[in-house]
């Protein structure tokens, strides 16, 4: 039987097992929306701005491991989606974005709501397609899902002109995809893996450094087993948190610009570094020339060959699926008669413990004014470390990363690569839909939250009981911190004036609002918000925090990883 | 160092812009870029001449391979290869100049492919340096117009870039 393009779209999504489509209707996608109306295989979530549609789809993917799906109309629908797409691209998140387009005959004629979506998105997608013929629609959507989810994942956009959605053709959804130009390497080179095993066993000052690739590649179990087997220290990048249990003693905390003293020092001074699913970016190793001053041998496992030897030269590159490579590596290590040099390892751990004893995350716990770190610590306690936590971007993001100890992967959702303010609330929506019975908290700030605040309405419509932890310091905190350190305390435009009354705002949207001004009230407020009585409610907790608090340690831009500013040095 | 990168890509709309966009987005140099379909109409072959350190060239090749439409990439300069470029030069050719220009074209194994009362159009192929040499060899003031294709390249002997 012949189906219209719009019917084909919904059938394809159903074939892919899609549960939620995040979107916003408009002229070019009306045929598709009409078919969505008629079907019941998946639910449509109506956001209040297309940016949030892509963020929520992205979060759904991060939290569930499945491909997220967003649907937007042509023109402004597509341009509004760009920030979401670029965010997903930078963090390698599998998302399929369907965008409407003006009819094929009108393309290029500056038609109403026309934009070259394929051209605009090209630098921030893994791939994109313009479907000009309805006969290619099903196979293109199949390819889009395949490309998004395999290899190094990423967003894929499918641009569908309106006439394609009403043209008809026979529908057949392909079972498999074969593309001569796209065959990601999955199996690591066994010779290289052997070399890696040998190098790891020879280490005297070993370090394991893992990133988002371990979380996305579902390799947390493997990396944990490997670290335990060898008793080697582990650090995670911002994107990699939860890849290794944070409450474990072998975990040194996050590394990088706001990493812990012990993680950064161990990274700088190790002699063998196992890097897995991480890319040595500027926020992680600081100045690459400074990093290269210390001699160390590097093993780098990544599914994307272009991530290897991009900023740092490595000795043993291994291209492949991290889970498969680690499985093979584990097999070799377990079978090996050689063991790591115990004495050397003990000396190394003694050194690490010395670094750890600097207690680099300490802050004033006696303060009557609420310290933001304290709120995150209490949040961790109250949620027993078991929440899905999203954040926006800035100081609160770093405190969340430093103080909420993630023991499991896919629990921590933030915009690591692009650093997109405004993701927190839509991320919480996506996470909540992926795990309806779980606790979802959004750690944000008064500046970030206002960038997608309209989604409080979406939360109301779909009864998403997200708990918003607003660390309200009346400043764009991270901007203010940089201005204090590097711009002579000239706080140019970083002050958030004329803030709304967040309690009333939450109430206006039909939610629960709380304002917490004293340290003594923090725990009680959190307990109330996470109590069974509030299980079905969105609670907006507005914590009035210390305006002058800064994030430490800090590696200034361009400085070396071991050149940290610590709190007590100021 | 100068590298000639050859690649085969799906002959699809927008494929060229993906390559061009990659070079501009990542700040890689393009000295020249030529592209045309191959004997297999579903494939286009592109030759890119670029300049960069070994690290940069390695990244360029990795990034090109990452593009979904790119099927195969080869750095021709890694082995022995042949490089050719086509140039058309329109020159003012009146009176005595006509004889001289004909002679220079012959020396460079060029051909005069259009003759008008006051102009010749000369066709010349060779490496970029040969074409440069020709332009330097003739009187600069007679050059009215030049058009060059940019380099195309192919490996020698058994070096074959094919799907």
CSV table of C-alpha atoms in Angstrom, one decimal, chain A residues 45-474:
chain,number,residue,atom,x,y,z
A,45,UNK,CA,6.1,16.3,23.9
A,46,UNK,CA,5.3,19.9,23.1
A,47,UNK,CA,8.1,22.2,24.2
A,48,UNK,CA,7.8,25.9,24.4
A,49,UNK,CA,10.9,26.7,22.2
A,50,UNK,CA,12.6,24.5,19.7
A,51,UNK,CA,16.0,24.8,21.4
A,52,UNK,CA,14.4,22.9,24.3
A,53,UNK,CA,13.1,20.3,22.0
A,54,UNK,CA,16.6,19.3,20.9
A,55,UNK,CA,18.0,19.7,24.5
A,56,UNK,CA,15.3,17.4,25.8
A,57,UNK,CA,15.9,14.8,23.1
A,58,UNK,CA,19.6,15.0,23.7
A,59,UNK,CA,19.0,14.5,27.5
A,60,UNK,CA,16.7,11.6,26.8
A,61,UNK,CA,19.6,10.0,24.8
A,62,UNK,CA,22.2,10.7,27.5
A,63,UNK,CA,20.0,9.3,30.3
A,64,UNK,CA,18.6,6.3,28.4
A,65,UNK,CA,21.4,5.3,25.9
A,66,UNK,CA,18.8,5.4,23.1
A,67,UNK,CA,18.6,7.9,20.2
A,68,UNK,CA,16.7,11.1,21.0
A,69,UNK,CA,14.3,12.5,18.5
A,70,UNK,CA,13.3,16.1,17.9
A,71,UNK,CA,10.8,17.5,15.3
A,72,UNK,CA,10.8,21.2,14.2
A,73,UNK,CA,9.4,23.2,11.5
A,74,UNK,CA,11.3,25.1,8.7
A,75,UNK,CA,12.9,28.5,9.0
A,76,UNK,CA,12.9,29.7,12.6
A,77,UNK,CA,12.0,26.2,13.8
A,78,UNK,CA,15.3,25.0,12.4
A,79,UNK,CA,17.4,28.0,13.5
A,80,UNK,CA,16.0,27.8,17.0
A,81,UNK,CA,17.1,24.2,17.1
A,82,UNK,CA,20.7,25.0,16.2
A,83,UNK,CA,22.0,25.6,19.8
A,84,UNK,CA,20.5,22.3,20.8
A,85,UNK,CA,22.1,20.6,17.8
A,86,UNK,CA,25.5,22.1,18.4
A,87,UNK,CA,25.3,21.2,22.1
A,88,UNK,CA,24.6,17.5,21.2
A,89,UNK,CA,27.3,17.6,18.5
A,90,UNK,CA,30.1,18.8,20.9
A,91,UNK,CA,29.2,16.1,23.4
A,92,UNK,CA,28.7,13.3,20.8
A,93,UNK,CA,25.1,12.6,21.7
A,94,UNK,CA,22.9,10.6,19.3
A,95,UNK,CA,19.9,12.7,18.3
A,96,UNK,CA,17.9,12.6,15.1
A,97,UNK,CA,16.4,16.0,14.2
A,98,UNK,CA,13.6,16.1,11.7
A,99,UNK,CA,13.0,19.5,10.3
A,100,UNK,CA,10.3,20.7,7.9
A,101,UNK,CA,11.3,22.5,4.7
A,102,UNK,CA,9.4,24.6,2.2
A,103,UNK,CA,8.2,22.6,-0.8
A,104,UNK,CA,10.9,21.5,-3.2
A,105,UNK,CA,9.7,23.8,-5.9
A,106,UNK,CA,10.0,26.8,-3.5
A,107,UNK,CA,13.6,26.0,-2.3
A,108,UNK,CA,16.0,28.7,-3.1
A,109,UNK,CA,13.3,31.3,-3.8
A,110,UNK,CA,13.3,32.9,-0.3
A,111,UNK,CA,10.0,31.4,0.5
A,112,UNK,CA,8.2,32.1,3.7
A,113,UNK,CA,10.0,30.4,6.6
A,114,UNK,CA,12.7,29.1,4.3
A,115,UNK,CA,16.2,28.6,5.6
A,116,UNK,CA,19.0,26.4,4.2
A,117,UNK,CA,18.8,24.0,7.2
A,118,UNK,CA,21.3,21.6,5.7
A,119,UNK,CA,23.8,24.4,5.1
A,120,UNK,CA,23.3,26.0,8.5
A,121,UNK,CA,23.6,22.8,10.4
A,122,UNK,CA,26.5,21.3,8.4
A,123,UNK,CA,29.3,22.3,10.8
A,124,UNK,CA,27.4,21.1,13.9
A,125,UNK,CA,26.0,17.7,12.8
A,126,UNK,CA,27.5,14.4,12.3
A,127,UNK,CA,25.7,14.3,9.0
A,128,UNK,CA,22.5,15.7,7.4
A,129,UNK,CA,20.2,15.0,4.6
A,130,UNK,CA,17.7,16.9,2.4
A,131,UNK,CA,15.1,14.4,1.2
A,132,UNK,CA,13.9,15.5,-2.2
A,133,UNK,CA,12.0,12.4,-3.2
A,134,UNK,CA,9.5,10.6,-1.0
A,135,UNK,CA,10.9,7.2,-2.3
A,136,UNK,CA,14.1,8.0,-0.4
A,137,UNK,CA,12.5,9.0,2.8
A,138,UNK,CA,12.4,5.7,4.7
A,139,UNK,CA,15.9,4.7,3.8
A,140,UNK,CA,17.2,8.2,4.7
A,141,UNK,CA,15.6,8.0,8.2
A,142,UNK,CA,17.0,4.6,8.6
A,143,UNK,CA,20.5,5.9,7.8
A,144,UNK,CA,20.0,8.9,10.1
A,145,UNK,CA,19.3,6.6,13.1
A,146,UNK,CA,22.2,4.4,12.1
A,147,UNK,CA,24.7,7.2,11.7
A,148,UNK,CA,23.5,9.0,14.9
A,149,UNK,CA,24.0,5.9,17.1
A,150,UNK,CA,27.1,4.2,15.7
A,151,UNK,CA,30.8,5.0,15.8
A,152,UNK,CA,31.3,8.3,17.6
A,153,UNK,CA,27.6,9.2,18.1
A,154,UNK,CA,26.2,12.6,17.1
A,155,UNK,CA,23.2,14.5,15.9
A,156,UNK,CA,21.9,13.9,12.4
A,157,UNK,CA,19.4,16.2,10.7
A,158,UNK,CA,16.8,15.1,8.1
A,159,UNK,CA,15.3,18.0,6.3
A,160,UNK,CA,11.9,17.2,4.7
A,161,UNK,CA,10.2,19.5,2.2
A,162,UNK,CA,6.5,19.8,2.7
A,163,UNK,CA,5.6,18.3,-0.7
A,164,UNK,CA,7.6,15.2,0.2
A,165,UNK,CA,5.3,14.7,3.2
A,166,UNK,CA,2.2,14.4,1.0
A,167,UNK,CA,3.7,12.6,-1.9
A,168,UNK,CA,3.0,8.8,-1.8
A,169,UNK,CA,5.1,5.7,-2.3
A,170,UNK,CA,5.2,2.1,-1.2
A,171,UNK,CA,6.6,1.9,2.4
A,172,UNK,CA,9.2,-0.6,3.3
A,173,UNK,CA,11.5,0.0,6.2
A,174,UNK,CA,15.0,-1.4,5.6
A,175,UNK,CA,16.3,-3.9,8.2
A,176,UNK,CA,19.9,-3.0,7.8
A,177,UNK,CA,22.0,-0.2,6.5
A,178,UNK,CA,25.0,-0.6,4.3
A,179,UNK,CA,27.1,2.4,3.4
A,180,UNK,CA,30.4,2.0,1.6
A,181,UNK,CA,31.5,5.4,2.9
A,182,UNK,CA,30.6,4.8,6.6
A,183,UNK,CA,32.0,1.8,8.4
A,184,UNK,CA,33.3,2.8,11.9
A,185,UNK,CA,36.1,0.7,13.3
A,186,UNK,CA,34.8,-1.2,16.3
A,187,UNK,CA,37.4,-3.8,17.0
A,188,UNK,CA,40.7,-2.5,18.3
A,189,UNK,CA,44.0,-3.6,16.8
A,190,UNK,CA,45.0,-6.7,18.9
A,191,UNK,CA,48.7,-5.9,18.6
A,192,UNK,CA,48.2,-2.5,19.9
A,193,UNK,CA,46.0,-3.8,22.8
A,194,UNK,CA,48.9,-6.2,23.7
A,195,UNK,CA,51.3,-3.3,23.7
A,196,UNK,CA,48.9,-1.4,26.0
A,197,UNK,CA,48.6,-4.3,28.4
A,198,UNK,CA,52.4,-4.6,28.6
A,199,UNK,CA,52.8,-0.8,29.1
A,200,UNK,CA,50.2,-0.8,31.9
A,201,UNK,CA,51.9,-3.6,33.7
A,202,UNK,CA,55.2,-1.7,33.5
A,203,UNK,CA,53.8,1.4,35.0
A,204,UNK,CA,55.3,2.8,38.2
A,205,UNK,CA,53.1,5.8,38.4
A,206,UNK,CA,50.0,4.8,36.5
A,207,UNK,CA,46.9,6.9,35.9
A,208,UNK,CA,43.6,6.1,34.2
A,209,UNK,CA,41.8,9.1,32.6
A,210,UNK,CA,38.3,8.5,31.2
A,211,UNK,CA,35.8,10.8,29.4
A,212,UNK,CA,32.4,10.8,28.0
A,213,UNK,CA,33.3,8.0,25.7
A,214,UNK,CA,33.2,5.5,28.6
A,215,UNK,CA,29.7,6.7,29.5
A,216,UNK,CA,28.4,6.7,25.9
A,217,UNK,CA,30.2,3.5,25.1
A,218,UNK,CA,28.7,1.7,28.1
A,219,UNK,CA,32.1,0.7,29.4
A,220,UNK,CA,31.9,1.8,33.0
A,221,UNK,CA,31.9,-1.8,34.2
A,222,UNK,CA,35.0,-2.6,32.2
A,223,UNK,CA,36.9,0.4,33.3
A,224,UNK,CA,36.0,-0.2,37.0
A,225,UNK,CA,37.0,-3.8,36.7
A,226,UNK,CA,40.3,-2.8,35.1
A,227,UNK,CA,41.1,-0.2,37.7
A,228,UNK,CA,40.2,-2.6,40.5
A,229,UNK,CA,42.3,-5.3,39.0
A,230,UNK,CA,45.4,-3.2,38.9
A,231,UNK,CA,44.6,-0.9,41.8
A,232,UNK,CA,45.3,2.1,39.7
A,233,UNK,CA,44.0,5.6,40.3
A,234,UNK,CA,41.2,7.0,38.2
A,235,UNK,CA,40.1,10.4,37.2
A,236,UNK,CA,37.1,11.4,35.0
A,237,UNK,CA,36.5,14.4,32.8
A,238,UNK,CA,33.4,16.6,33.3
A,239,UNK,CA,31.7,14.5,30.6
A,240,UNK,CA,33.0,11.2,32.1
A,241,UNK,CA,31.6,11.6,35.6
A,242,UNK,CA,29.8,8.5,36.7
A,243,UNK,CA,32.0,6.4,34.4
A,244,UNK,CA,33.8,5.3,37.6
A,245,UNK,CA,32.1,5.3,41.0
A,246,UNK,CA,33.0,8.6,42.6
A,247,UNK,CA,32.7,7.3,46.2
A,248,UNK,CA,35.5,4.7,45.5
A,249,UNK,CA,38.8,5.4,47.1
A,250,UNK,CA,40.7,4.9,43.8
A,251,UNK,CA,38.7,7.8,42.4
A,252,UNK,CA,40.7,11.1,42.5
A,253,UNK,CA,37.8,13.3,41.4
A,254,UNK,CA,37.3,15.3,38.2
A,255,UNK,CA,40.4,16.7,36.5
A,256,UNK,CA,40.9,19.8,34.5
A,257,UNK,CA,40.4,23.5,34.9
A,258,UNK,CA,38.4,23.0,38.0
A,259,UNK,CA,39.6,19.5,38.8
A,260,UNK,CA,40.9,18.4,42.1
A,261,UNK,CA,44.5,19.0,43.1
A,262,UNK,CA,45.2,15.2,43.4
A,263,UNK,CA,43.7,14.4,40.0
A,264,UNK,CA,45.6,17.2,38.2
A,265,UNK,CA,48.9,16.4,39.9
A,266,UNK,CA,48.6,12.7,39.3
A,267,UNK,CA,47.7,13.4,35.6
A,268,UNK,CA,50.8,15.6,35.3
A,269,UNK,CA,53.2,13.3,37.0
A,270,UNK,CA,52.1,9.9,36.0
A,271,UNK,CA,54.5,7.8,33.9
A,272,UNK,CA,51.9,5.7,32.1
A,273,UNK,CA,48.5,7.2,31.2
A,274,UNK,CA,45.5,5.2,30.0
A,275,UNK,CA,43.1,7.6,28.3
A,276,UNK,CA,39.8,6.1,27.3
A,277,UNK,CA,37.0,7.9,25.5
A,278,UNK,CA,38.5,11.3,26.3
A,279,UNK,CA,40.1,13.9,24.1
A,280,UNK,CA,42.7,15.9,26.0
A,281,UNK,CA,40.8,19.1,25.4
A,282,UNK,CA,41.8,22.6,26.5
A,283,UNK,CA,39.7,22.5,29.7
A,284,UNK,CA,41.2,19.2,30.7
A,285,UNK,CA,45.0,19.4,30.2
A,286,UNK,CA,45.4,23.2,30.0
A,287,UNK,CA,48.5,24.1,28.1
A,288,UNK,CA,49.6,21.1,26.0
A,289,UNK,CA,53.2,22.3,25.9
A,290,UNK,CA,53.3,22.4,29.7
A,291,UNK,CA,51.6,19.0,29.8
A,292,UNK,CA,54.3,17.6,27.5
A,293,UNK,CA,57.1,18.7,29.8
A,294,UNK,CA,56.7,15.6,31.9
A,295,UNK,CA,57.7,12.4,30.3
A,296,UNK,CA,54.9,9.9,30.2
A,297,UNK,CA,53.7,7.2,27.9
A,298,UNK,CA,50.2,7.4,26.7
A,299,UNK,CA,47.7,4.8,25.6
A,300,UNK,CA,44.7,6.3,24.0
A,301,UNK,CA,41.5,4.3,23.3
A,302,UNK,CA,38.8,6.1,21.2
A,303,UNK,CA,36.3,5.2,18.6
A,304,UNK,CA,37.1,8.4,16.7
A,305,UNK,CA,40.6,8.3,15.1
A,306,UNK,CA,40.6,12.1,14.7
A,307,UNK,CA,40.5,12.4,18.6
A,308,UNK,CA,43.8,10.7,18.8
A,309,UNK,CA,47.0,12.7,18.6
A,310,UNK,CA,45.0,15.9,18.0
A,311,UNK,CA,46.3,17.9,20.9
A,312,UNK,CA,48.7,15.4,22.6
A,313,UNK,CA,51.0,12.9,20.9
A,314,UNK,CA,50.2,9.4,22.1
A,315,UNK,CA,52.4,6.3,22.1
A,316,UNK,CA,49.8,3.5,21.7
A,317,UNK,CA,46.7,4.7,19.8
A,318,UNK,CA,43.9,2.2,19.8
A,319,UNK,CA,40.9,3.0,17.6
A,320,UNK,CA,37.8,1.0,18.5
A,321,UNK,CA,34.7,0.6,20.5
A,322,UNK,CA,35.9,1.3,24.1
A,323,UNK,CA,33.9,-1.5,25.6
A,324,UNK,CA,35.3,-4.1,23.1
A,325,UNK,CA,38.8,-2.8,23.5
A,326,UNK,CA,38.6,-2.8,27.3
A,327,UNK,CA,37.2,-6.3,27.3
A,328,UNK,CA,40.1,-7.5,25.3
A,329,UNK,CA,42.6,-5.6,27.4
A,330,UNK,CA,41.1,-7.1,30.6
A,331,UNK,CA,41.4,-10.6,29.2
A,332,UNK,CA,45.1,-10.0,28.6
A,333,UNK,CA,45.7,-8.4,32.0
A,334,UNK,CA,44.0,-11.2,33.8
A,335,UNK,CA,45.9,-13.9,31.9
A,336,UNK,CA,49.3,-12.2,32.4
A,337,UNK,CA,51.7,-13.6,34.9
A,338,UNK,CA,53.3,-10.2,35.3
A,339,UNK,CA,51.9,-8.0,38.0
A,340,UNK,CA,52.4,-4.3,38.5
A,341,UNK,CA,55.4,-3.3,40.7
A,342,UNK,CA,53.8,-3.3,44.1
A,343,UNK,CA,56.4,-1.2,45.8
A,344,UNK,CA,56.3,1.5,43.1
A,345,UNK,CA,52.6,1.5,43.2
A,346,UNK,CA,52.6,2.0,47.0
A,347,UNK,CA,55.0,4.9,46.7
A,348,UNK,CA,52.7,6.4,44.1
A,349,UNK,CA,49.6,6.0,46.2
A,350,UNK,CA,51.5,7.6,49.2
A,351,UNK,CA,52.2,10.6,47.0
A,352,UNK,CA,48.6,10.8,45.8
A,353,UNK,CA,47.3,10.6,49.3
A,354,UNK,CA,49.6,13.5,50.2
A,355,UNK,CA,48.1,15.5,47.4
A,356,UNK,CA,44.7,14.5,48.5
A,357,UNK,CA,45.4,15.7,52.0
A,358,UNK,CA,45.5,19.2,50.7
A,359,UNK,CA,41.7,18.9,50.8
A,360,UNK,CA,41.4,21.2,47.8
A,361,UNK,CA,37.6,21.3,47.8
A,362,UNK,CA,37.3,22.7,51.3
A,363,UNK,CA,35.1,25.7,51.9
A,364,UNK,CA,33.7,27.5,54.9
A,365,UNK,CA,31.1,25.2,56.4
A,366,UNK,CA,30.4,27.6,59.3
A,367,UNK,CA,29.1,30.3,57.1
A,368,UNK,CA,25.6,31.6,57.8
A,369,UNK,CA,25.2,32.8,54.3
A,370,UNK,CA,24.5,29.8,52.2
A,371,UNK,CA,27.6,28.3,50.5
A,372,UNK,CA,26.6,26.8,47.1
A,373,UNK,CA,28.9,23.8,47.7
A,374,UNK,CA,27.0,23.0,50.9
A,375,UNK,CA,23.7,22.9,49.0
A,376,UNK,CA,25.1,20.4,46.5
A,377,UNK,CA,26.6,18.3,49.3
A,378,UNK,CA,23.3,18.2,51.1
A,379,UNK,CA,21.5,17.4,47.8
A,380,UNK,CA,23.7,14.4,47.4
A,381,UNK,CA,22.9,13.3,51.0
A,382,UNK,CA,19.2,13.9,50.7
A,383,UNK,CA,19.0,12.1,47.4
A,384,UNK,CA,21.4,9.4,48.6
A,385,UNK,CA,23.5,10.0,45.6
A,386,UNK,CA,20.9,8.3,43.4
A,387,UNK,CA,19.4,11.2,41.5
A,388,UNK,CA,19.7,12.1,37.8
A,389,UNK,CA,21.4,15.5,38.0
A,390,UNK,CA,21.4,18.0,35.2
A,391,UNK,CA,23.1,21.4,35.3
A,392,UNK,CA,23.4,24.5,33.4
A,393,UNK,CA,26.7,26.2,32.7
A,394,UNK,CA,28.9,28.2,35.1
A,395,UNK,CA,30.0,28.0,38.7
A,396,UNK,CA,27.1,25.9,39.8
A,397,UNK,CA,28.0,23.4,37.1
A,398,UNK,CA,31.5,23.0,38.5
A,399,UNK,CA,30.2,22.7,42.1
A,400,UNK,CA,27.7,20.1,41.0
A,401,UNK,CA,30.5,18.2,39.3
A,402,UNK,CA,32.8,18.5,42.3
A,403,UNK,CA,30.4,17.8,45.1
A,404,UNK,CA,27.7,15.4,43.7
A,405,UNK,CA,29.4,12.1,43.7
A,406,UNK,CA,28.1,10.1,40.8
A,407,UNK,CA,28.5,6.4,41.3
A,408,UNK,CA,26.7,5.4,38.1
A,409,UNK,CA,27.0,6.4,34.5
A,410,UNK,CA,24.3,8.4,32.6
A,411,UNK,CA,23.3,10.2,35.9
A,412,UNK,CA,25.1,13.4,35.2
A,413,UNK,CA,23.8,15.5,32.3
A,414,UNK,CA,25.5,18.8,31.4
A,415,UNK,CA,26.8,20.6,28.4
A,416,UNK,CA,30.4,19.9,28.6
A,417,UNK,CA,31.7,20.8,25.1
A,418,UNK,CA,29.6,23.7,24.0
A,419,UNK,CA,28.9,25.0,27.4
A,420,UNK,CA,25.3,26.0,26.7
A,421,UNK,CA,23.5,28.0,29.4
A,422,UNK,CA,19.9,27.0,29.4
A,423,UNK,CA,20.2,23.2,29.0
A,424,UNK,CA,19.5,22.4,32.7
A,425,UNK,CA,15.7,22.5,32.7
A,426,UNK,CA,15.1,20.8,29.3
A,427,UNK,CA,17.8,18.2,30.2
A,428,UNK,CA,15.8,17.5,33.3
A,429,UNK,CA,12.7,17.0,31.2
A,430,UNK,CA,14.4,14.5,28.9
A,431,UNK,CA,15.9,12.6,31.9
A,432,UNK,CA,12.6,12.5,33.7
A,433,UNK,CA,10.8,11.0,30.7
A,434,UNK,CA,13.6,8.5,30.3
A,435,UNK,CA,13.3,7.5,34.0
A,436,UNK,CA,9.8,8.5,35.1
A,437,UNK,CA,10.2,6.8,38.5
A,438,UNK,CA,13.6,8.3,39.3
A,439,UNK,CA,14.5,11.5,41.1
A,440,UNK,CA,15.7,14.3,38.7
A,441,UNK,CA,17.4,17.4,40.0
A,442,UNK,CA,18.4,20.4,38.0
A,443,UNK,CA,21.3,22.3,39.6
A,444,UNK,CA,21.2,25.8,38.0
A,445,UNK,CA,21.8,29.4,38.6
A,446,UNK,CA,19.6,32.4,38.4
A,447,UNK,CA,21.2,33.4,35.0
A,448,UNK,CA,21.1,30.1,33.3
A,449,UNK,CA,17.6,29.1,34.4
A,450,UNK,CA,16.2,32.2,32.7
A,451,UNK,CA,17.5,31.1,29.3
A,452,UNK,CA,14.9,28.3,29.0
A,453,UNK,CA,12.6,29.2,31.8
A,454,UNK,CA,9.6,28.9,29.5
A,455,UNK,CA,9.9,25.1,29.8
A,456,UNK,CA,8.3,25.3,33.3
A,457,UNK,CA,5.1,25.3,31.2
A,458,UNK,CA,6.1,22.1,29.5
A,459,UNK,CA,6.9,20.5,32.9
A,460,UNK,CA,3.4,21.4,34.0
A,461,UNK,CA,1.7,20.0,30.9
A,462,UNK,CA,3.4,16.6,31.2
A,463,UNK,CA,3.6,16.6,35.1
A,464,UNK,CA,7.3,16.3,35.2
A,465,UNK,CA,8.3,16.4,38.9
A,466,UNK,CA,11.7,17.9,38.4
A,467,UNK,CA,13.4,19.5,41.4
A,468,UNK,CA,15.1,22.7,40.5
A,469,UNK,CA,18.0,23.7,42.8
A,470,UNK,CA,18.7,27.3,41.9
A,471,UNK,CA,22.0,28.6,43.3
A,472,UNK,CA,21.1,32.2,43.2
A,473,UNK,CA,24.0,34.5,43.7
A,474,UNK,CA,22.7,37.4,41.7
